[in-house]
Each structure stands twice: as structure tokens, then as C-alpha cells.
PDB file of C-alpha atoms in Angstrom:
ATOM      1  CA  MET A1044     115.847 -23.354-125.049  1.00 57.00           C
ATOM      2  CA  SER A1045     115.288 -22.038-128.540  1.00 70.00           C
ATOM      3  CA  ASP A1046     117.727 -24.247-130.456  1.00 83.00           C
ATOM      4  CA  LEU A1047     116.586 -27.646-131.651  1.00 80.00           C
ATOM      5  CA  ILE A1048     119.084 -30.457-131.774  1.00 83.00           C
ATOM      6  CA  ARG A1049     118.876 -33.023-134.544  1.00 79.00           C
ATOM      7  CA  ILE A1050     119.871 -36.600-133.741  1.00 77.00           C
ATOM      8  CA  GLU A1051     120.715 -38.780-136.709  1.00 76.00           C
ATOM      9  CA  GLN A1052     121.580 -42.449-136.979  1.00 71.00           C
ATOM     10  CA  GLY A1053     125.085 -43.098-138.199  1.00 77.00           C
ATOM     11  CA  GLY A1054     125.451 -45.300-141.251  1.00 81.00           C
ATOM     12  CA  GLU A1055     122.773 -46.921-143.311  1.00 87.00           C
ATOM     13  CA  PRO A1056     119.419 -47.731-141.657  1.00 91.00           C
ATOM     14  CA  PHE A1057     118.525 -51.189-140.385  1.00 94.00           C
ATOM     15  CA  VAL A1058     115.528 -53.284-141.349  1.00 96.00           C
ATOM     16  CA  ASN A1059     113.962 -54.252-138.001  1.00 97.00           C
ATOM     17  CA  ILE A1060     111.972 -57.438-137.425  1.00 97.00           C
ATOM     18  CA  THR A1061     110.222 -58.186-134.137  1.00 96.00           C
ATOM     19  CA  TRP A1062     109.115 -61.806-134.244  1.00 96.00           C
ATOM     20  CA  GLN A1063     107.017 -63.915-131.875  1.00 95.00           C
ATOM     21  CA  VAL A1064     108.508 -67.209-133.048  1.00 96.00           C
ATOM     22  CA  SER A1065     106.030 -69.494-131.265  1.00 96.00           C
ATOM     23  CA  ASN A1066     103.791 -69.515-128.244  1.00 95.00           C
ATOM     24  CA  LEU A1067     105.479 -72.368-126.372  1.00 94.00           C
ATOM     25  CA  CYS A1068     106.819 -71.450-122.958  1.00 92.00           C
ATOM     26  CA  ASN A1069     107.792 -73.436-119.891  1.00 89.00           C
ATOM     27  CA  PHE A1070     106.632 -70.691-117.507  1.00 87.00           C
ATOM     28  CA  ARG A1071     103.098 -69.617-116.600  1.00 85.00           C
ATOM     29  CA  CYS A1072     103.541 -66.007-115.564  1.00 81.00           C
ATOM     30  CA  THR A1073     100.511 -64.270-114.137  1.00 80.00           C
ATOM     31  CA  TYR A1074     101.208 -61.142-116.209  1.00 81.00           C
ATOM     32  CA  CYS A1075     101.463 -63.061-119.491  1.00 84.00           C
ATOM     33  CA  ASN A1076      98.467 -63.824-121.705  1.00 88.00           C
ATOM     34  CA  GLU A1077      97.829 -67.581-122.077  1.00 91.00           C
ATOM     35  CA  ALA A1078      98.030 -67.200-125.868  1.00 91.00           C
ATOM     36  CA  ASN A1079     101.733 -66.395-125.409  1.00 88.00           C
ATOM     37  CA  TRP A1080     102.556 -69.698-123.682  1.00 89.00           C
ATOM     38  CA  ASN A1081      99.917 -72.381-124.385  1.00 93.00           C
ATOM     39  CA  GLY A1082     101.846 -74.085-127.203  1.00 92.00           C
ATOM     40  CA  SER A1083      99.042 -73.977-129.795  1.00 94.00           C
ATOM     41  CA  ASN A1084     101.366 -72.477-132.463  1.00 93.00           C
ATOM     42  CA  LEU A1085     104.763 -74.205-132.450  1.00 94.00           C
ATOM     43  CA  ASN A1086     105.787 -72.840-135.879  1.00 94.00           C
ATOM     44  CA  LEU A1087     108.126 -75.738-136.714  1.00 93.00           C
ATOM     45  CA  ASP A1088     108.030 -75.788-140.544  1.00 96.00           C
ATOM     46  CA  ILE A1089     111.632 -74.675-140.930  1.00 96.00           C
ATOM     47  CA  GLU A1090     111.621 -74.803-144.744  1.00 97.00           C
ATOM     48  CA  ALA A1091     108.554 -72.565-144.953  1.00 97.00           C
ATOM     49  CA  ILE A1092     110.124 -70.172-142.440  1.00 97.00           C
ATOM     50  CA  LYS A1093     113.374 -70.036-144.413  1.00 97.00           C
ATOM     51  CA  ALA A1094     111.479 -69.444-147.666  1.00 98.00           C
ATOM     52  CA  GLY A1095     109.513 -66.584-146.111  1.00 97.00           C
ATOM     53  CA  LEU A1096     112.620 -65.010-144.633  1.00 97.00           C
ATOM     54  CA  THR A1097     114.503 -65.331-147.919  1.00 98.00           C
ATOM     55  CA  LYS A1098     111.650 -63.584-149.733  1.00 98.00           C
ATOM     56  CA  LEU A1099     111.542 -60.789-147.148  1.00 97.00           C
ATOM     57  CA  ILE A1100     115.315 -60.307-147.048  1.00 98.00           C
ATOM     58  CA  ASP A1101     115.650 -60.398-150.842  1.00 98.00           C
ATOM     59  CA  TYR A1102     112.947 -57.720-151.060  1.00 98.00           C
ATOM     60  CA  GLU A1103     114.758 -55.487-148.569  1.00 97.00           C
ATOM     61  CA  LEU A1104     118.088 -56.056-150.332  1.00 97.00           C
ATOM     62  CA  SER A1105     116.434 -55.015-153.613  1.00 97.00           C
ATOM     63  CA  ARG A1106     115.398 -51.768-151.894  1.00 97.00           C
ATOM     64  CA  GLY A1107     119.006 -51.104-150.919  1.00 96.00           C
ATOM     65  CA  TYR A1108     118.897 -52.212-147.291  1.00 96.00           C
ATOM     66  CA  THR A1109     121.921 -54.231-146.164  1.00 97.00           C
ATOM     67  CA  ARG A1110     121.588 -54.131-142.358  1.00 96.00           C
ATOM     68  CA  LEU A1111     119.124 -56.224-140.357  1.00 98.00           C
ATOM     69  CA  LYS A1112     118.072 -56.448-136.708  1.00 98.00           C
ATOM     70  CA  VAL A1113     115.897 -59.346-135.550  1.00 98.00           C
ATOM     71  CA  PHE A1114     114.295 -59.388-132.099  1.00 98.00           C
ATOM     72  CA  PHE A1115     113.010 -62.842-131.114  1.00 97.00           C
ATOM     73  CA  SER A1116     110.207 -63.169-128.588  1.00 95.00           C
ATOM     74  CA  GLY A1117     107.617 -65.809-127.826  1.00 90.00           C
ATOM     75  CA  GLY A1118     106.646 -67.905-125.798  1.00 92.00           C
ATOM     76  CA  GLU A1119     110.207 -68.748-124.867  1.00 95.00           C
ATOM     77  CA  PRO A1120     112.296 -68.248-128.028  1.00 96.00           C
ATOM     78  CA  CYS A1121     115.225 -70.282-126.698  1.00 96.00           C
ATOM     79  CA  TYR A1122     112.917 -73.339-126.473  1.00 92.00           C
ATOM     80  CA  TRP A1123     111.944 -72.908-130.139  1.00 95.00           C
ATOM     81  CA  LYS A1124     113.841 -75.724-131.875  1.00 94.00           C
ATOM     82  CA  PRO A1125     114.467 -73.871-135.192  1.00 97.00           C
ATOM     83  CA  LEU A1126     116.000 -70.800-133.504  1.00 98.00           C
ATOM     84  CA  VAL A1127     119.682 -71.522-134.192  1.00 98.00           C
ATOM     85  CA  PRO A1128     119.180 -72.878-137.741  1.00 98.00           C
ATOM     86  CA  ILE A1129     117.049 -69.831-138.543  1.00 98.00           C
ATOM     87  CA  MET A1130     119.729 -67.470-137.210  1.00 98.00           C
ATOM     88  CA  GLU A1131     122.304 -69.304-139.345  1.00 98.00           C
ATOM     89  CA  HIS A1132     120.017 -68.917-142.369  1.00 98.00           C
ATOM     90  CA  ILE A1133     119.639 -65.200-141.732  1.00 98.00           C
ATOM     91  CA  LEU A1134     123.399 -64.759-141.300  1.00 98.00           C
ATOM     92  CA  ALA A1135     123.912 -66.345-144.730  1.00 98.00           C
ATOM     93  CA  SER A1136     121.218 -64.187-146.347  1.00 96.00           C
ATOM     94  CA  GLY A1137     123.387 -61.554-147.994  1.00 96.00           C
ATOM     95  CA  MET A1138     122.846 -58.798-145.454  1.00 97.00           C
ATOM     96  CA  THR A1139     126.185 -57.143-144.662  1.00 97.00           C
ATOM     97  CA  GLU A1140     125.307 -56.667-140.981  1.00 97.00           C
ATOM     98  CA  VAL A1141     122.910 -58.711-138.846  1.00 98.00           C
ATOM     99  CA  LYS A1142     122.106 -58.197-135.170  1.00 98.00           C
ATOM    100  CA  PHE A1143     120.028 -60.568-133.045  1.00 98.00           C
ATOM    101  CA  ALA A1144     118.264 -59.867-129.765  1.00 97.00           C
ATOM    102  CA  VAL A1145     116.082 -62.147-127.674  1.00 96.00           C
ATOM    103  CA  ASN A1146     113.500 -61.749-124.925  1.00 94.00           C
ATOM    104  CA  THR A1147     113.935 -64.797-122.678  1.00 93.00           C
ATOM    105  CA  ASN A1148     113.222 -66.191-119.236  1.00 90.00           C
ATOM    106  CA  LEU A1149     116.808 -67.561-119.116  1.00 89.00           C
ATOM    107  CA  SER A1150     115.568 -71.054-118.328  1.00 89.00           C
ATOM    108  CA  SER A1151     117.614 -72.807-121.015  1.00 93.00           C
ATOM    109  CA  LYS A1152     120.493 -74.825-119.663  1.00 94.00           C
ATOM    110  CA  ARG A1153     123.809 -73.105-119.150  1.00 94.00           C
ATOM    111  CA  SER A1154     125.346 -75.344-121.814  1.00 95.00           C
ATOM    112  CA  TRP A1155     122.820 -73.993-124.366  1.00 96.00           C
ATOM    113  CA  TRP A1156     123.809 -70.422-123.542  1.00 95.00           C
ATOM    114  CA  GLU A1157     127.526 -71.210-123.629  1.00 96.00           C
ATOM    115  CA  LYS A1158     127.086 -72.695-127.096  1.00 97.00           C
ATOM    116  CA  ASN A1159     124.795 -69.985-128.517  1.00 97.00           C
ATOM    117  CA  VAL A1160     125.305 -66.691-126.686  1.00 96.00           C
ATOM    118  CA  HIS A1161     127.672 -65.482-129.418  1.00 97.00           C
ATOM    119  CA  TYR A1162     124.697 -65.069-131.766  1.00 98.00           C
ATOM    120  CA  PHE A1163     123.067 -62.380-129.639  1.00 97.00           C
ATOM    121  CA  ASP A1164     123.863 -58.689-129.520  1.00 96.00           C
ATOM    122  CA  ALA A1165     121.286 -58.168-126.772  1.00 95.00           C
ATOM    123  CA  VAL A1166     119.438 -60.375-124.295  1.00 94.00           C
ATOM    124  CA  SER A1167     116.376 -59.091-122.480  1.00 92.00           C
ATOM    125  CA  TYR A1168     115.032 -61.226-119.647  1.00 87.00           C
ATOM    126  CA  THR A1169     112.490 -61.481-116.871  1.00 78.00           C
ATOM    127  CA  HIS A1170     113.888 -62.492-113.496  1.00 64.00           C
ATOM    128  CA  LEU A1171     112.863 -65.972-112.334  1.00 59.00           C
ATOM    129  CA  ARG A1172     111.138 -64.637-109.208  1.00 58.00           C
ATOM    130  CA  ALA A1173     108.533 -63.009-111.432  1.00 53.00           C
ATOM    131  CA  HIS A1174     107.322 -66.431-112.550  1.00 51.00           C
ATOM    132  CA  GLU A1175     104.786 -68.478-110.628  1.00 52.00           C
ATOM    133  CA  THR A1176     105.002 -71.882-112.269  1.00 49.00           C
ATOM    134  CA  VAL A1177     107.896 -73.490-114.119  1.00 50.00           C
ATOM    135  CA  LEU A1178     107.227 -76.493-116.356  1.00 51.00           C
ATOM    136  CA  ASP A1179     109.891 -78.956-117.469  1.00 51.00           C
ATOM    137  CA  LEU A1180     109.521 -79.049-121.289  1.00 49.00           C
TER     138      LEU A1180
END
């Protein structure tokens, strides 16, 4: 094949953030490093988080970016108490398009998912059988 094919993204580019929101997790998977689940960094100062995000988003807006993708990981991001308020803050940030994705173990109650699933454009998960120990947080 002598012809090269060029693939281009449609529309304006996204700013992409991959964020380990905390290291609290209710599972103890053998494949996961203890630093990802031991709870030593809960990252609960919501005002400091909002201030940092506002600074970052304002900077990207000043550079002409208006689309944002945020991928939340952890620990277990759905156990991170500020998750929903932080998503609300990001949605009100001035970006014209925001997409959220999460890497989860799906251990949050069904009622949590029913209330919050509308925030997520993508959900990546590890099947429960891959986990050795489940803790009730």
C-alpha cells in the first residue's frame, strides 16, 4: 500500500484530564498497588480543588480551548465524596462541551448510579470476580 491515509479529529480539540482523585478504595485487588487503595490521600478540600480547576480551566479557555474531557480514577472515584460537586463545578466552568468518564469497580449502590449515571459519557470497570477482598466503607 503506497497511499497514506490521514485521520483527523472533527471539530475543535479537547483538553484531556486524567485524574486520580484519591487513593481510597473498598477493594483490595491483588493486581493493584497498595498506594492506590490505602486511603492515605483522601483529597477532600473541595474549595482548594475547585480553585485549582478554575485556574486550569480559565487558562485553557484563554488559549482558545472550549471542550474538556475528564477521566476520573482512584482508588474508587465513586466513593470520593466531592465527585458530584466537582463535576457540577466543571460543568459550570465556561467550557462549551464537557465529557466525563470514570474507572470504577461498580460497588456503589444502585441508587447512587441511578442518580448520577447521567454525568458520565463512559464508564470503565473491573468485574467483581477480579477482586479478592471487599471492604464496607
